[in-house]
DNA sequence: TATGACGTTTACGTAAGCGTCAATCGTTGC
DNA sequence: GCAACGATTGACGCTTACGTAAACGTCATA
């Protein structure tokens, strides 16, 4: 889909993508060298299309989730599987199921870590209030006033 | 809590932790050098306690979620903030809130990636069935039978 | 025309996170 | 007493994911 739509809309220069996603040109070029982005060329200059933009967004998300650029590339390539042999489709599907399982694991781990950090935060908040109470009006008078509660 | 409980229960050698979490001794020692683990010593040998075990589990989870060992260490150190100055407690709380926000972002991103991969998988599954249909009874006869339809 | 702003290639540098030796030490079972 | 096994300390190596510097092209604007 992303790579085969006829007459894609916008074109982007490298600087456009860099500003939008807050990355350096080096990163974009490196992602191209990994096969994650496949810009056309006008002379030497890279011309990115909407598909590249989507892939960059997905790639950065994948990185934040702890996947390597190699894995990111494999996952992105899933979208480009246009038919082909049944055996190949089945292998692709199996790989996809594996990655889905890994993503579910990530989500679970994020939730667990979140719970623990929140529990800790409540404890620390209580300790903070005790500390303020101990030090009496001193801290409350100058430090507080606009913090409300959170 | 984890580091200050009096009379901790079990003690672990490095090999015990390695087997339980499927990591190499190198990793465990490296984590110690980062300040993530703080085993006692009996002579040269490292003796890990329950707290170390918990910290290792949390550290590995953090790594899978895309955090650096430095960040992991800072997060783990949150648990060791035993009282102290109000200003310090407030800084710690602020850092905790930031990390909580980052974790929520990770969870959100994991969910989005999950949705997209699942959507893709359904499409590919349909294409696979079409491909099987095209090849007629050949593939269905030997490959199918328990897949029902989905 | 020249002066930025933006882009390019080439290539070496670097930080993180371990892997992989080699040499050595300490306990444990026989 | 001694071999085997697990652990330890260096120390160097490696991969990933870029950073960074040099030297140069291109295009619009002043």
Short mmCIF file of C-alpha atoms (C1' of nucleotides) in Angstrom, two decimals:
data_model
loop_
_atom_site.label_atom_id
_atom_site.label_comp_id
_atom_site.label_asym_id
_atom_site.label_seq_id
_atom_site.Cartn_x
_atom_site.Cartn_y
_atom_site.Cartn_z
CA UNK A 1 0.00 0.00 0.00
CA UNK A 2 2.26 2.68 1.28
CA UNK A 3 4.88 2.12 -1.38
CA UNK A 4 2.63 1.51 -4.34
CA UNK A 5 -0.10 4.14 -4.25
CA UNK A 6 -0.05 5.99 -7.53
CA UNK A 7 0.45 9.73 -7.44
CA UNK A 8 1.25 10.24 -3.76
CA UNK A 9 0.40 13.62 -2.39
CA UNK A 10 3.04 15.64 -0.63
CA UNK A 11 6.77 15.55 -1.11
CA UNK A 12 9.14 16.33 1.71
CA UNK A 13 12.75 17.37 1.94
CA UNK A 14 14.92 15.97 4.62
CA UNK A 15 14.64 19.12 6.71
CA UNK A 16 10.86 18.93 6.72
CA UNK A 17 10.88 15.48 8.27
CA UNK A 18 13.61 16.48 10.72
CA UNK A 19 11.55 19.38 12.01
CA UNK A 20 8.33 17.42 12.22
CA UNK A 21 9.81 14.51 14.14
CA UNK A 22 12.64 16.31 15.90
CA UNK A 23 15.46 14.17 14.56
CA UNK A 24 18.69 15.05 12.76
CA UNK A 25 19.41 14.56 9.05
CA UNK A 26 21.96 11.96 10.12
CA UNK A 27 19.20 9.87 11.61
CA UNK A 28 17.05 10.09 8.49
CA UNK A 29 19.97 9.13 6.25
CA UNK A 30 20.87 6.30 8.55
CA UNK A 31 17.33 4.99 8.42
CA UNK A 32 17.53 5.07 4.64
CA UNK A 33 20.74 3.05 4.78
CA UNK A 34 18.83 0.50 6.86
CA UNK A 35 16.10 0.23 4.25
CA UNK A 36 13.50 1.84 6.48
CA UNK A 37 13.12 4.85 4.19
CA UNK A 38 13.33 4.75 0.40
CA UNK A 39 13.27 8.30 -0.92
CA UNK A 40 13.43 9.08 -4.60
CA UNK A 41 16.26 11.25 -5.82
CA UNK A 42 16.16 14.52 -7.67
CA UNK A 43 19.78 14.78 -8.63
CA UNK A 44 21.48 14.05 -5.34
CA UNK A 45 18.72 15.34 -3.14
CA UNK A 46 16.34 13.00 -1.36
CA UNK A 47 12.63 13.44 -2.01
CA UNK A 48 10.42 11.74 0.57
CA UNK A 49 6.76 10.95 0.07
CA UNK A 50 3.83 10.30 2.40
CA UNK A 51 4.81 6.65 2.75
CA UNK A 52 8.28 7.55 3.94
CA UNK A 53 6.76 9.92 6.45
CA UNK A 54 4.53 7.19 7.86
CA UNK A 55 7.42 4.76 8.00
CA UNK A 56 9.56 7.27 9.85
CA UNK A 57 6.83 7.81 12.41
CA UNK A 58 6.41 4.07 12.92
CA UNK A 59 10.16 3.56 13.09
CA UNK A 60 10.61 6.14 15.83
CA UNK A 61 7.77 4.59 17.78
CA UNK A 62 9.34 1.17 17.42
CA UNK A 63 12.64 2.49 18.70
CA UNK A 64 10.98 3.99 21.76
CA UNK A 65 9.43 0.61 22.45
CA UNK A 66 12.85 -0.98 22.56
CA UNK A 67 12.94 -2.64 19.15
CA UNK A 68 16.09 -2.55 17.05
CA UNK A 69 16.11 -0.88 13.66
CA UNK A 70 16.45 -4.33 12.14
CA UNK A 71 13.24 -5.49 13.79
CA UNK A 72 11.55 -2.24 12.85
CA UNK A 73 12.50 -2.78 9.26
CA UNK A 74 11.15 -6.32 9.26
CA UNK A 75 7.90 -5.15 10.75
CA UNK A 76 7.54 -2.37 8.20
CA UNK A 77 8.26 -4.82 5.42
CA UNK A 78 5.22 -6.78 6.49
CA UNK A 79 3.06 -4.10 4.91
CA UNK A 80 4.76 -4.56 1.58
CA UNK A 81 3.98 -8.27 1.25
CA UNK A 82 1.91 -8.18 -1.91
CA UNK A 83 0.60 -11.68 -2.33
CA UNK A 84 3.20 -14.20 -3.36
CA UNK A 85 3.49 -17.83 -2.46
CA UNK A 86 1.32 -19.34 0.19
CA UNK A 87 4.33 -20.58 2.13
CA UNK A 88 5.80 -17.09 2.20
CA UNK A 89 2.51 -15.58 3.32
CA UNK A 90 2.36 -18.11 6.12
CA UNK A 91 5.87 -17.31 7.29
CA UNK A 92 5.02 -13.63 7.23
CA UNK A 93 1.88 -14.25 9.24
CA UNK A 94 3.79 -16.28 11.80
CA UNK A 95 6.33 -13.51 12.18
CA UNK A 96 3.52 -11.03 12.63
CA UNK A 97 1.91 -13.12 15.35
CA UNK A 98 5.24 -13.26 17.16
CA UNK A 99 5.63 -9.49 17.02
CA UNK A 100 2.07 -9.02 18.19
CA UNK A 101 2.85 -11.20 21.20
CA UNK A 102 5.95 -9.14 21.92
CA UNK A 103 3.97 -5.93 21.74
CA UNK A 104 1.38 -7.30 24.15
CA UNK A 105 4.22 -8.14 26.49
CA UNK A 106 5.55 -4.59 26.23
CA UNK A 107 2.17 -3.18 27.05
CA UNK A 108 1.83 -5.48 30.03
CA UNK A 109 5.26 -4.54 31.30
CA UNK A 110 4.52 -0.86 30.86
CA UNK A 111 1.36 -1.29 32.89
CA UNK A 112 3.14 -3.14 35.68
CA UNK A 113 5.94 -0.60 35.86
CA UNK A 114 3.32 2.12 35.89
CA UNK A 115 1.49 0.56 38.81
CA UNK A 116 4.64 0.22 40.84
CA UNK A 117 5.78 3.76 40.18
CA UNK A 118 2.35 5.08 41.12
CA UNK A 119 2.31 3.11 44.34
CA UNK A 120 5.73 4.43 45.19
CA UNK A 121 4.61 7.95 44.37
CA UNK A 122 1.71 7.79 46.79
CA UNK A 123 4.00 6.59 49.54
CA UNK A 124 6.46 9.36 48.87
CA UNK A 125 3.68 11.93 48.74
CA UNK A 126 2.56 10.83 52.20
CA UNK A 127 6.10 11.07 53.50
CA UNK A 128 6.39 14.53 52.02
CA UNK A 129 3.26 15.65 53.83
CA UNK A 130 4.55 14.23 57.07
CA UNK A 131 7.83 16.05 56.55
CA UNK A 132 5.96 19.28 55.96
CA UNK A 133 3.83 18.66 59.02
CA UNK A 134 6.92 18.04 61.10
CA UNK A 135 8.58 21.21 59.95
CA UNK A 136 5.28 22.96 60.67
CA UNK A 137 4.21 26.19 59.03
CA UNK A 138 7.69 27.01 57.83
CA UNK A 139 7.67 25.14 54.52
CA UNK A 140 3.96 25.50 53.93
CA UNK A 141 4.11 29.26 54.20
CA UNK A 142 6.72 29.88 51.55
CA UNK A 143 6.67 26.77 49.36
CA UNK A 144 2.97 26.24 48.92
CA UNK A 145 0.02 28.21 47.78
CA UNK A 146 -0.39 27.33 44.12
CA UNK A 147 0.32 23.62 44.18
CA UNK A 148 -3.23 22.81 45.15
CA UNK A 149 -2.66 19.12 45.66
CA UNK A 150 -1.25 17.19 42.72
CA UNK B 1 12.34 -0.64 51.33
CA UNK B 2 14.03 -3.15 49.12
CA UNK B 3 17.51 -2.28 50.26
CA UNK B 4 16.83 -1.69 53.92
CA UNK B 5 14.70 -4.55 55.11
CA UNK B 6 16.40 -6.11 58.09
CA UNK B 7 17.30 -9.77 57.88
CA UNK B 8 16.49 -10.44 54.25
CA UNK B 9 15.55 -13.97 53.43
CA UNK B 10 17.29 -15.77 50.61
CA UNK B 11 20.78 -15.29 49.33
CA UNK B 12 21.67 -15.90 45.69
CA UNK B 13 24.87 -16.57 43.83
CA UNK B 14 25.41 -15.03 40.47
CA UNK B 15 24.58 -18.26 38.67
CA UNK B 16 21.20 -18.47 40.39
CA UNK B 17 20.15 -15.09 39.10
CA UNK B 18 21.54 -15.86 35.65
CA UNK B 19 19.45 -19.00 35.36
CA UNK B 20 16.30 -17.41 36.71
CA UNK B 21 16.40 -14.42 34.39
CA UNK B 22 18.29 -15.96 31.47
CA UNK B 23 21.15 -13.49 31.43
CA UNK B 24 24.91 -13.97 31.53
CA UNK B 25 27.19 -13.26 34.49
CA UNK B 26 28.66 -10.46 32.41
CA UNK B 27 25.31 -8.72 32.40
CA UNK B 28 24.88 -9.07 36.15
CA UNK B 29 28.37 -7.71 36.84
CA UNK B 30 27.81 -4.88 34.41
CA UNK B 31 24.60 -3.96 36.18
CA UNK B 32 26.52 -3.91 39.44
CA UNK B 33 29.06 -1.55 37.89
CA UNK B 34 26.14 0.73 36.97
CA UNK B 35 24.91 0.77 40.54
CA UNK B 36 21.76 -1.18 39.74
CA UNK B 37 22.80 -4.13 41.88
CA UNK B 38 24.72 -3.93 45.17
CA UNK B 39 25.65 -7.41 46.30
CA UNK B 40 27.56 -8.04 49.50
CA UNK B 41 30.86 -9.86 49.28
CA UNK B 42 31.94 -13.03 50.92
CA UNK B 43 35.60 -12.93 50.09
CA UNK B 44 35.55 -12.29 46.39
CA UNK B 45 32.20 -13.85 45.69
CA UNK B 46 29.07 -11.77 45.23
CA UNK B 47 26.13 -12.54 47.46
CA UNK B 48 22.83 -11.18 46.22
CA UNK B 49 19.74 -10.77 48.34
CA UNK B 50 16.02 -10.50 47.64
CA UNK B 51 16.34 -6.79 46.96
CA UNK B 52 18.96 -7.35 44.29
CA UNK B 53 16.73 -9.94 42.71
CA UNK B 54 13.82 -7.51 42.56
CA UNK B 55 16.05 -4.80 41.15
CA UNK B 56 17.35 -7.11 38.47
CA UNK B 57 13.83 -8.02 37.44
CA UNK B 58 12.81 -4.38 37.27
CA UNK B 59 15.98 -3.46 35.40
CA UNK B 60 15.43 -6.05 32.70
CA UNK B 61 11.86 -4.89 32.31
CA UNK B 62 13.03 -1.30 32.00
CA UNK B 63 15.50 -2.27 29.31
CA UNK B 64 12.80 -4.05 27.33
CA UNK B 65 10.74 -0.91 27.51
CA UNK B 66 13.51 1.10 25.88
CA UNK B 67 14.94 2.86 28.92
CA UNK B 68 18.69 3.20 29.33
CA UNK B 69 20.47 1.63 32.29
CA UNK B 70 21.06 5.14 33.58
CA UNK B 71 17.35 5.86 33.62
CA UNK B 72 16.66 2.46 35.12
CA UNK B 73 19.09 3.21 37.89
CA UNK B 74 17.50 6.57 38.61
CA UNK B 75 14.07 5.00 38.76
CA UNK B 76 15.26 2.27 41.10
CA UNK B 77 16.88 4.86 43.31
CA UNK B 78 13.48 6.41 43.82
CA UNK B 79 12.60 3.54 46.13
CA UNK B 80 15.55 4.31 48.33
CA UNK B 81 14.58 7.87 49.10
CA UNK B 82 14.16 7.61 52.84
CA UNK B 83 12.80 10.90 53.93
CA UNK B 84 15.29 13.72 53.72
CA UNK B 85 14.75 17.34 52.94
CA UNK B 86 11.44 18.55 51.64
CA UNK B 87 13.08 20.09 48.58
CA UNK B 88 14.72 16.80 47.72
CA UNK B 89 11.48 14.90 48.17
CA UNK B 90 9.79 17.33 45.83
CA UNK B 91 12.44 16.90 43.15
CA UNK B 92 12.13 13.15 43.48
CA UNK B 93 8.36 13.36 43.14
CA UNK B 94 8.66 15.52 40.07
CA UNK B 95 11.05 13.07 38.47
CA UNK B 96 8.65 10.26 39.29
CA UNK B 97 5.76 12.08 37.65
CA UNK B 98 7.85 12.56 34.53
CA UNK B 99 8.69 8.88 34.37
CA UNK B 100 5.06 7.97 34.91
CA UNK B 101 4.14 10.13 31.95
CA UNK B 102 6.79 8.43 29.84
CA UNK B 103 5.49 5.02 30.81
CA UNK B 104 1.96 6.02 29.88
CA UNK B 105 3.30 7.11 26.52
CA UNK B 106 5.02 3.75 26.04
CA UNK B 107 1.82 1.93 26.82
CA UNK B 108 -0.11 4.10 24.38
CA UNK B 109 2.46 3.52 21.67
CA UNK B 110 2.42 -0.21 22.29
CA UNK B 111 -1.35 -0.21 21.92
CA UNK B 112 -1.24 1.76 18.69
CA UNK B 113 1.42 -0.45 17.19
CA UNK B 114 -0.58 -3.46 18.28
CA UNK B 115 -3.71 -2.20 16.55
CA UNK B 116 -1.87 -1.56 13.32
CA UNK B 117 -0.17 -4.93 13.31
CA UNK B 118 -3.47 -6.67 13.99
CA UNK B 119 -5.20 -4.81 11.20
CA UNK B 120 -2.41 -5.75 8.85
CA UNK B 121 -2.64 -9.35 9.98
CA UNK B 122 -6.32 -9.58 9.18
CA UNK B 123 -5.69 -8.24 5.69
CA UNK B 124 -2.87 -10.68 5.11
CA UNK B 125 -4.98 -13.55 6.42
CA UNK B 126 -7.66 -12.70 3.87
CA UNK B 127 -5.10 -12.59 1.10
CA UNK B 128 -3.78 -15.93 2.22
CA UNK B 129 -7.24 -17.47 1.99
CA UNK B 130 -7.71 -16.01 -1.45
CA UNK B 131 -4.39 -17.46 -2.50
CA UNK B 132 -5.46 -20.84 -1.16
CA UNK B 133 -8.79 -20.50 -2.89
CA UNK B 134 -7.04 -19.74 -6.15
CA UNK B 135 -4.89 -22.82 -5.81
CA UNK B 136 -8.12 -24.72 -5.21
CA UNK B 137 -8.50 -27.88 -3.12
CA UNK B 138 -4.82 -28.64 -3.13
CA UNK B 139 -3.79 -26.51 -0.15
CA UNK B 140 -7.10 -26.79 1.67
CA UNK B 141 -6.98 -30.54 1.71
CA UNK B 142 -3.71 -30.89 3.53
CA UNK B 143 -3.25 -27.59 5.35
CA UNK B 144 -6.72 -26.86 6.65
CA UNK B 145 -9.27 -28.58 8.77
CA UNK B 146 -8.93 -26.96 12.18
CA UNK B 147 -8.60 -23.32 11.17
CA UNK B 148 -12.36 -22.92 10.84
CA UNK B 149 -12.44 -19.58 9.09
CA UNK B 150 -10.74 -16.74 10.96
"C1'" DT C 1 27.79 37.71 -8.13
"C1'" DA C 2 28.12 36.41 -3.61
"C1'" DT C 3 26.15 34.96 0.44
"C1'" DG C 4 23.46 32.15 3.09
"C1'" DA C 5 20.50 28.21 3.85
"C1'" DC C 6 20.03 23.73 2.86
"C1'" DG C 7 21.56 19.60 0.96
"C1'" DT C 8 25.16 15.88 -0.27
"C1'" DT C 9 29.07 12.12 0.45
"C1'" DT C 10 32.85 10.15 2.95
"C1'" DA C 11 34.69 8.78 6.90
"C1'" DC C 12 36.21 8.58 11.41
"C1'" DG C 13 34.42 8.96 16.45
"C1'" DT C 14 31.66 7.52 20.34
"C1'" DA C 15 28.57 5.85 24.05
"C1'" DA C 16 25.89 2.01 25.60
"C1'" DG C 17 25.54 -2.67 26.51
"C1'" DC C 18 27.22 -6.31 26.67
"C1'" DG C 19 30.50 -10.85 24.52
"C1'" DT C 20 34.60 -13.21 24.98
"C1'" DC C 21 38.73 -14.53 26.16
"C1'" DA C 22 42.71 -15.59 29.76
"C1'" DA C 23 44.44 -16.30 34.10
"C1'" DT C 24 43.33 -17.13 38.75
"C1'" DC C 25 40.92 -18.30 43.03
"C1'" DG C 26 37.82 -21.04 46.26
"C1'" DT C 27 34.82 -24.55 47.51
"C1'" DT C 28 33.15 -29.20 47.01
"C1'" DG C 29 33.07 -34.22 46.29
"C1'" DC C 30 35.67 -38.32 46.08
"C1'" DG D 1 45.19 -34.36 47.91
"C1'" DC D 2 43.32 -33.22 43.79
"C1'" DA D 3 40.17 -32.63 39.94
"C1'" DA D 4 36.02 -30.27 38.69
"C1'" DC D 5 33.10 -26.57 38.86
"C1'" DG D 6 31.79 -22.15 39.50
"C1'" DA D 7 33.21 -17.61 40.42
"C1'" DT D 8 36.43 -13.52 39.96
"C1'" DT D 9 39.12 -9.80 37.74
"C1'" DG D 10 41.03 -7.49 33.95
"C1'" DA D 11 41.09 -6.32 29.25
"C1'" DC D 12 40.04 -6.13 24.66
"C1'" DG D 13 36.31 -6.63 21.05
"C1'" DC D 14 31.95 -5.95 18.92
"C1'" DT D 15 27.36 -4.16 17.38
"C1'" DT D 16 23.98 -0.60 17.30
"C1'" DA D 17 22.68 3.97 16.46
"C1'" DC D 18 23.82 7.59 15.64
"C1'" DG D 19 27.39 12.36 16.23
"C1'" DT D 20 30.55 15.10 13.91
"C1'" DA D 21 33.77 17.19 10.81
"C1'" DA D 22 35.48 18.10 6.09
"C1'" DA D 23 34.70 19.28 1.60
"C1'" DC D 24 31.58 20.15 -1.77
"C1'" DG D 25 26.93 21.04 -4.75
"C1'" DT D 26 22.55 23.90 -5.54
"C1'" DC D 27 19.36 27.31 -5.31
"C1'" DA D 28 17.06 31.70 -3.97
"C1'" DT D 29 17.75 36.14 -2.57
"C1'" DA D 30 20.11 40.50 -1.99
#
